[in-house]
Structures are given as structure tokens and as C-alpha cells.
XYZ file of C-alpha atoms in Angstrom:
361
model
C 0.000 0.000 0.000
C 1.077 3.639 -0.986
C 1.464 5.552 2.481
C -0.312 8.970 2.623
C 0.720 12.097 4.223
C -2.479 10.844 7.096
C -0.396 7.277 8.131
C 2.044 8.819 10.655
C 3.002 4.691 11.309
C 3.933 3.975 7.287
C 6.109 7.708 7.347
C 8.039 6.534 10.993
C 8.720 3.159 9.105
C 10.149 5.190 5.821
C 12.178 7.454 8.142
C 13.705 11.025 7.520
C 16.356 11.751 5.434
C 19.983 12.122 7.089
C 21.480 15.737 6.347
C 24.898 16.632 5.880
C 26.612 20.470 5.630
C 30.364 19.477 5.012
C 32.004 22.694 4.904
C 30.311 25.388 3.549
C 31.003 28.412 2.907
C 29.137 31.069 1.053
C 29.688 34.921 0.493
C 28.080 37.871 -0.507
C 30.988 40.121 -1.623
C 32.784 40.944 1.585
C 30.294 39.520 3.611
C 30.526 35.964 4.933
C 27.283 34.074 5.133
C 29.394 30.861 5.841
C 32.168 30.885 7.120
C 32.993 26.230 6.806
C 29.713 25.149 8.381
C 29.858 21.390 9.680
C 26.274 20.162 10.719
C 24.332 16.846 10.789
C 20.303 16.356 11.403
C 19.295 12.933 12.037
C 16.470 10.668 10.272
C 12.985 12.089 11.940
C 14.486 15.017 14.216
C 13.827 18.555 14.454
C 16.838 20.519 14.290
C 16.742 24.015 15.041
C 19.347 26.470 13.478
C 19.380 29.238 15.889
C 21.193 32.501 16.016
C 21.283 36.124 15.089
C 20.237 37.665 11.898
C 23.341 37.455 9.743
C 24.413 34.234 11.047
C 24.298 32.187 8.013
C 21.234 30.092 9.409
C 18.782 30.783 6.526
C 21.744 30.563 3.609
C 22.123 27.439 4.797
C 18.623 26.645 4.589
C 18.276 27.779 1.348
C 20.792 25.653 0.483
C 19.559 22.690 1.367
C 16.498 23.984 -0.580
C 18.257 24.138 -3.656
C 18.121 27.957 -3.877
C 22.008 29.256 -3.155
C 24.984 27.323 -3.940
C 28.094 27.529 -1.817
C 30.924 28.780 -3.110
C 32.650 25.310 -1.711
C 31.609 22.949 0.464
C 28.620 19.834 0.054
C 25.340 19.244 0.963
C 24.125 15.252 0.973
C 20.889 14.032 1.937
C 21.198 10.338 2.674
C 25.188 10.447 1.653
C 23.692 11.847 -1.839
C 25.786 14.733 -2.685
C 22.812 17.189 -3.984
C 24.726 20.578 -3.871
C 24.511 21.363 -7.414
C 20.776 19.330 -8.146
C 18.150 21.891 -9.044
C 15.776 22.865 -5.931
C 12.810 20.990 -7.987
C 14.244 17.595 -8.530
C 15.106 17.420 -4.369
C 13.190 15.866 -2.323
C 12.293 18.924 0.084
C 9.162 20.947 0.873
C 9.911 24.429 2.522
C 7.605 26.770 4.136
C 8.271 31.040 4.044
C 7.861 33.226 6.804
C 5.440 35.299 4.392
C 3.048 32.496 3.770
C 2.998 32.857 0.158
C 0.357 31.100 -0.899
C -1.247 32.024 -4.814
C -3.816 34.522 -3.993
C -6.203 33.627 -7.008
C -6.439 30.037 -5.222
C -8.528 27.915 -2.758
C -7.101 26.814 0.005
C -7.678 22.682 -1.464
C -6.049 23.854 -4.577
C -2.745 25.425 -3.206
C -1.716 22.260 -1.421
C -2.633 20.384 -4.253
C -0.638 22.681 -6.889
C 2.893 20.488 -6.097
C 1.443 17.348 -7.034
C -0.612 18.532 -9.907
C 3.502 20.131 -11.359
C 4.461 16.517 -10.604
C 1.763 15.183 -12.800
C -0.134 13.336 -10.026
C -3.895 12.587 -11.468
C -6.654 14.988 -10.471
C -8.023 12.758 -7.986
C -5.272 11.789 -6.437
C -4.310 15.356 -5.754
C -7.616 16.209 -4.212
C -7.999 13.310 -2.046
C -4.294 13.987 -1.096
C -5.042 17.647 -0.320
C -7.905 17.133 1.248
C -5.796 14.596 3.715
C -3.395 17.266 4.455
C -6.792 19.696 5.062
C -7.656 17.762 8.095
C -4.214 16.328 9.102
C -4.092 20.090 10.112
C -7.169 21.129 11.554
C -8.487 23.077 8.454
C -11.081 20.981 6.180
C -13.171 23.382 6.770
C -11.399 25.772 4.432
C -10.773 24.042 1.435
C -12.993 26.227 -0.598
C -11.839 29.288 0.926
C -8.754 32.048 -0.553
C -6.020 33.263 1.254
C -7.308 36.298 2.150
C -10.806 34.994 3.385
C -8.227 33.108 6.325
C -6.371 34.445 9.192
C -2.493 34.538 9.759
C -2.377 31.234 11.573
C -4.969 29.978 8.789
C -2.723 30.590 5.924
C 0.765 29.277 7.767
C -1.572 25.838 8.253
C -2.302 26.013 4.570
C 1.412 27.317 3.603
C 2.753 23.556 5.957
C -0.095 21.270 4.404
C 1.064 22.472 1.113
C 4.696 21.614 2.004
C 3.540 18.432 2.554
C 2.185 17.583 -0.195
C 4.392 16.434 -2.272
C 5.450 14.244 0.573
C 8.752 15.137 1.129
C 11.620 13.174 2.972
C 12.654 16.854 4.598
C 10.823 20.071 5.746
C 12.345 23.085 5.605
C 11.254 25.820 7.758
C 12.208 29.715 7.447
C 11.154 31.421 10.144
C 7.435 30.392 9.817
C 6.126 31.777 12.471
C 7.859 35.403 13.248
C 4.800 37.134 11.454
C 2.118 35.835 13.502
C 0.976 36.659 16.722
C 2.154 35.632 20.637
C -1.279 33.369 21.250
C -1.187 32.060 17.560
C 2.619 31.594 17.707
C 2.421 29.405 20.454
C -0.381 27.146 19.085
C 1.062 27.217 15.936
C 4.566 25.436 17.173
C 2.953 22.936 19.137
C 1.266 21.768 16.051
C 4.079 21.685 14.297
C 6.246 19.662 16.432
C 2.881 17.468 16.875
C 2.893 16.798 13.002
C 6.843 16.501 12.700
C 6.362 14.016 14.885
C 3.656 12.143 13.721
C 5.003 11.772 10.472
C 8.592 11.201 11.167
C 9.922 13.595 8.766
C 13.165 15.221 9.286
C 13.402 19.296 9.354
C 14.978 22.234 9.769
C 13.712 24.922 11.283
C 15.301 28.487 11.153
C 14.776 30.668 13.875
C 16.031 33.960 15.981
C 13.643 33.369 18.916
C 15.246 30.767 21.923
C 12.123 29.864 23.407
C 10.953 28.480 19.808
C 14.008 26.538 19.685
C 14.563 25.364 23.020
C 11.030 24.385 23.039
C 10.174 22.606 19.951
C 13.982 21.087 18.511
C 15.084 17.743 19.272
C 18.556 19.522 19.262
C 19.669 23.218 18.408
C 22.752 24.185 16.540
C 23.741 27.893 17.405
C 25.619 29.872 14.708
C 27.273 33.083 14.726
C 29.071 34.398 11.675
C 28.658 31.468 9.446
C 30.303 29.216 11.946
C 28.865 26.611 14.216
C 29.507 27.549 17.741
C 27.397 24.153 19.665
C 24.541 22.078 18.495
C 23.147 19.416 21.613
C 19.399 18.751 23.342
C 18.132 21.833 24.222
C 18.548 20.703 28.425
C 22.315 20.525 27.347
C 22.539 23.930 25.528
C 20.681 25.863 28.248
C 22.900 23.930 31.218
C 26.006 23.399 29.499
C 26.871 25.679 26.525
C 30.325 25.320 24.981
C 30.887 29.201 24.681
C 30.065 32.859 26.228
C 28.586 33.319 22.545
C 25.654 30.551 23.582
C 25.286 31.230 26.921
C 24.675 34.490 26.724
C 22.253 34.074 23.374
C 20.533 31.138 24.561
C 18.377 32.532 27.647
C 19.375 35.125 30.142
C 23.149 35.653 31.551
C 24.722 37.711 34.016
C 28.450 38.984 33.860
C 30.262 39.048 37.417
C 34.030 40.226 37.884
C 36.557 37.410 38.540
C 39.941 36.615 39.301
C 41.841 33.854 38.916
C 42.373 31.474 42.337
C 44.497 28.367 40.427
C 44.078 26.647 37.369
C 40.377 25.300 37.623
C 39.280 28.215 40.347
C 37.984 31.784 40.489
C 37.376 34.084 43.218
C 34.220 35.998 43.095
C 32.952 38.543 45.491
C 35.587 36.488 47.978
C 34.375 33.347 47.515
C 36.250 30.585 45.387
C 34.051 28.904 42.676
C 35.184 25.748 39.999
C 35.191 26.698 36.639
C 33.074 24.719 33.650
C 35.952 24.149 31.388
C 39.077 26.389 31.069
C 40.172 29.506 32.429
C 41.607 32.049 30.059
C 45.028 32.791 30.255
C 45.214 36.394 30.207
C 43.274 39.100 30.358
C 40.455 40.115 33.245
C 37.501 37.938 33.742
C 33.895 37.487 34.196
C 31.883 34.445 35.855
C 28.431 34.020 33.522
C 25.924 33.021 35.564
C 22.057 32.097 35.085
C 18.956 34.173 37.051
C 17.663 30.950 38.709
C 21.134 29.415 39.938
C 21.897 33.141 42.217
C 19.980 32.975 45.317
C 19.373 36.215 47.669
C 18.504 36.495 51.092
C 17.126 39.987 52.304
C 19.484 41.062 55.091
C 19.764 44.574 56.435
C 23.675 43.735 56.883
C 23.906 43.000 52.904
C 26.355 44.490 50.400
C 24.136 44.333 47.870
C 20.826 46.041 46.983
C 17.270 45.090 44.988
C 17.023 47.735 42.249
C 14.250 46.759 40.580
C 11.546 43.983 40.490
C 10.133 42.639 36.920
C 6.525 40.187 37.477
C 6.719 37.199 34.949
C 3.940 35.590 35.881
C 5.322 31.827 37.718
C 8.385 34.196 38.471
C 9.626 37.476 39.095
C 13.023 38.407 38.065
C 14.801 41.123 40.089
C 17.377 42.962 39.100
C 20.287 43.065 42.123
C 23.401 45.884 42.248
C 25.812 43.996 44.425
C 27.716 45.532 46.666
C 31.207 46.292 43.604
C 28.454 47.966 41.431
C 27.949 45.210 38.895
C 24.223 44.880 38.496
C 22.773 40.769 38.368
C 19.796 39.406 37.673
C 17.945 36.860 39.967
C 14.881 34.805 39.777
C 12.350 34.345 42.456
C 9.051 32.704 42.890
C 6.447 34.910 41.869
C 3.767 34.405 44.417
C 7.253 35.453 46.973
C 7.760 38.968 45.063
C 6.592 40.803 48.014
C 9.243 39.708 50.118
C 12.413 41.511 48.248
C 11.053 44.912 48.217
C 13.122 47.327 45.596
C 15.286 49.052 48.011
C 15.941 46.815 50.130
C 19.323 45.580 50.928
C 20.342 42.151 50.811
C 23.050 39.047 50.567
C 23.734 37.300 47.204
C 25.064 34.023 47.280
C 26.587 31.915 43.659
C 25.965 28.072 42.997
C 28.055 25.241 44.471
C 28.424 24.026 40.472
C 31.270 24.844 38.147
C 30.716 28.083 36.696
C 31.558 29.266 32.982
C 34.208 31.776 32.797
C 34.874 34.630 29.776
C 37.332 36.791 29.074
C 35.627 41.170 29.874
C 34.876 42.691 27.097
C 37.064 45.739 26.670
């Protein structure tokens, strides 16, 4: 039996396609998209490519896609070297941040325009888009045109239509940066929900952390075209490989060091173990998380609550210690009341190793 895009068990069985970046590097006159990238996805995960605009996350992307060349480098799908294969003979669909969908269109007939390019009989295609219609939540649109649907609607449409053609990868670009927070958040679920369902391996670009962290089997962080960690998002948040990550990937503060040995540092008097190696010159800073400082209100303390920001499950407060280097510190937010801006208080750092940079001039 032929599997359709609706047996989730016959697509797991099939398996994703295995990805390969071996060294690519692409520029734009004297800008460097990428600068050598070296990346893997697995059959069936979701990888994230995460990082600042200008990284090189969507070149590569588009790549993969079949839109940009590098100027060297490969990219293989399955060990297949496809870097030079036109982006309609590979096996990829790819949803835009911008939707577009054709206008002049129903929604049934846009994700059944890839199969009826690919020649696939008339009622094939419908029965096929149709499937895709409800594998999304949307049957109720089919007869409907883009701009008869909502934001949300169309991005639906946009991944059903991706789908069609039942592709061994899905590409992502940023597919969700236009829509709303509430829509945004329903939105992601469902696609991780269909990704895995279906067992199809994808990319997704992205500058927003908590869509990464949240949705990617694993997240590979670039900055200027080079790959600076890819692990499990648990590993990325708890153990990034450089100041670069921890600092991008979720909320860091900077405290003055100095060096007590050769896997020590002194902060604030106290002697902490460093998470990997301490730079040989040059003054330092300890990076260290919101929820791993803890602070007790004392009327004795060195340091002093300067401000107080509600999150909702927590409130994050914003601590000058007592050298005038300003930290921030989660607390529980039902206990907000209890560190008063103002008041002055003592700050004490984690028993764990700690990740050390070089200060930034």
C-alpha cells in the first residue's frame, strides 16, 4: 500500500532523510554568510538552526532547498551529494515566513498545486489535499482564498502544502515570526505534533530561543557562518560550549573574577570551579544564570534590589551587588513581596562549576 501524508506509522517506518553540511562556505561580496559550516540532522528530528540575523542560518537553509549554492563545500541528503541538483528535482518541501500562498487560489487547490507540477492525477491530488486539510485542523477551508483566512490559517495552509508532495525533509524559514504571541504558540505545538507524527526530518530556522529550546530535538547555534554548539536543548541551556551561547541562549549575568588556580575563580571572595578552562590572560567574568543566584534579604547585605520585573510563575529582580555590577535573579512569583526594591540584601553563587569569559574591553 502507498502511504499517505495521514499514516504517521507507514512515514516513521520510511524514516527522515539524514542531512549533511560538510564545509560550507558562502559569500556575498565581503560579507561571509558561511564561514565552513559542519552540521548533521538525524532521520525524523527537528533541528533548530538558531542565532542572530546574519548568522548564516537561513543561507544554509536555502541551500539545502536548492536555492544558493556555496561557493565550496557539500550538501548530501542520505550520503547523496545534492549541492549542485536543481531545488525541484530534491526531495524537500519548505515553508516562508510570508506564507505565500497564490492569492487567485482555494485553500484545497494550493496544497494540491505540487502534485498537480508533478503530474499526479486529479483525484489523487484532491484526495491527497484534502488529507493534508484535516491532518491540520483546516477541512473546513478548502474552498476558501487566502485572504478569506487568518495569519495562523494561511501558515496551516502554507505547511499542508509543504507536505504535499510528501517530502523526505521540511524546511522551515522562520514560519512563524509574522504571527501573533497566542497564535505563535499554538502554531509550534502543532508543528512539532505533526513533525512528529510523520517522522519527517526538518529544519527549522529561527532567531527566537524559546521556539528553539522548546520545539527542537537539538539546536545548533551559529554566529558568523560558523557553528559555535549544536546538543538537546537541556544541554545547551545547562552546558553551553561558549560565552557566545550562553549568553544568546536565555538570560546571563556577567560578574568580575579573578583567577584562584588553574580550575578556580574568586568571586565577590568566595572561590568557585570553573566549567571548562580559564583564560590565560586578560580580566575575567563568571556568567551566571537568574535561577542558579539565590538572595537572602538582610539589612547587613552588600548588595541592593534595584528593581523587580513580574513574569507571571516568576519574578526576576534585578540586584546591584555591593562592587556595582548589576545581576539578575529569579524568584518565585507568588514570593515577590518579600524583596522589596530598596531593600538591601546578601547574594550568594551556585556550588556548580561556573563558565568563565574573558571582559569585554
Amino acid at each position: 500500500m502507498t502511504a499517505t501524508a495521514t499514516e504517521p506509522a507507514t512515514a516513521r517506518e520510511a524514516g527522515g532523510a539524514t542531512i549533511e553540511f560538510r564545509g560550507l562556505r558562502r559569500s556575498f561580496g565581503a560579507a561571509v554568510a558561511l564561514d565552513g559550516l559542519d552540521l548533521t540532522a538525524h532521520p525524523g528530528e527537528l533541528l533548530a538552526l538558531l542565532g542572530p540575523s546574519g548568522c548564516g542560518k537561513t543561507t544554509a537553509l536555502r541551500m539545502l532547498a536548492g536555492f544558493e549554492h556555496p561557493d565550496s563545500g557539500q550538501v548530501l541528503v542520505d550520503g547523496k551529494d545534492v549541492t549542485r541538483i536543481p531545488a525541484h528535482r530534491r526531495d524537500a518541501g519548505m515553508v516562508f515566513q510570508s506564507y505565500s500562498l497564490f492569492p487567485h487560489l482555494t485553500a484545497l487547490d494550493n496544497v494540491s498545486f505540487g502534485p498537480r507540477m508533478r503530474g499526479v492525477g486529479q483525484a489523487e491530488r484532491r484526495a491527497r489535499a484534502a488529507e493534508l486539510l484535516e491532518l491540520v485542523g483546516l477541512p473546513q477551508l478548502a474552498d476558501r482564498f487566502p485572504h478569506q483566512m487568518s495569519g495562523g490559517q494561511q501558515q496551516r495552509i502554507a505547511l499542508a502544502r509543504a507536505l504535499a508532495l510528501r517530502p523526505r525533509v521540511l524546511l522551515l524559514d522562520e514560519p512563524l515570526s509574522a504571527l501573533d504571541a497566542k497564535v505563535r504558540l499554538n502554531l509550534r505545538e502543532e508543528i512539532r505534533r505533526l513533525q512528529q507524527e510523520l517522522g519527517i526530518t526538518t529544519l527549522f530556522v529561527t532567531h527566537d530561543q524559546e521556539e528553539a529550546l522548546s520545539m527542537a530535538d537539538r539546536v545548533a547555534v551559529l554566529r558568523s557562518g560558523r557553528l559555535e554548539q549544536c546538543a538537546a536543548p537541556e544541554e545547551l541551556y545547562a552546558r553551553p560550549a561558549t560565552a557566545f551561547v550562553a549568553e544568546f541562549v536565555g538570560t546571563m549575568s556577567r560578574i568580575p573574577a579573578t583567577r584562584a588556580g588553574q580550575d578556580e575563580v574568586e568571586v565577590l571572595g568566595r572561590r568557585l570551579p570553573v566549567d571548562g578552562a580559564v583564560p590565560a590572560d586578560g580580566e575575567l567574568d563568571v556568567l551566571v544564570r537568574p535561577e542558579a543566584l539565590r538572595i537572602v534579604i538582610d539589612g547587613e547585605g552588600a548588595s541592593r534590589v534595584v528593581n523587580a520585573a513580574f513574569l507571571g510563575a516568576i519574578t526576576r529582580l534585578t540586584v546591584r551587588l555591593g562592587d556595582g555590577t548589576e545581576v539578575k535573579i529569579d524568584v518565585p512569583g507568588h514570593a515577590a513581596s518579600g524583596f522589596p526594591v530598596g531593600s538591601s540584601a546578601t547574594v550568594s553563587f551556585p556550588e556548580h562549576p561556573v563558565l568563565v569569559d574573558r571582559r569585554a574591553a
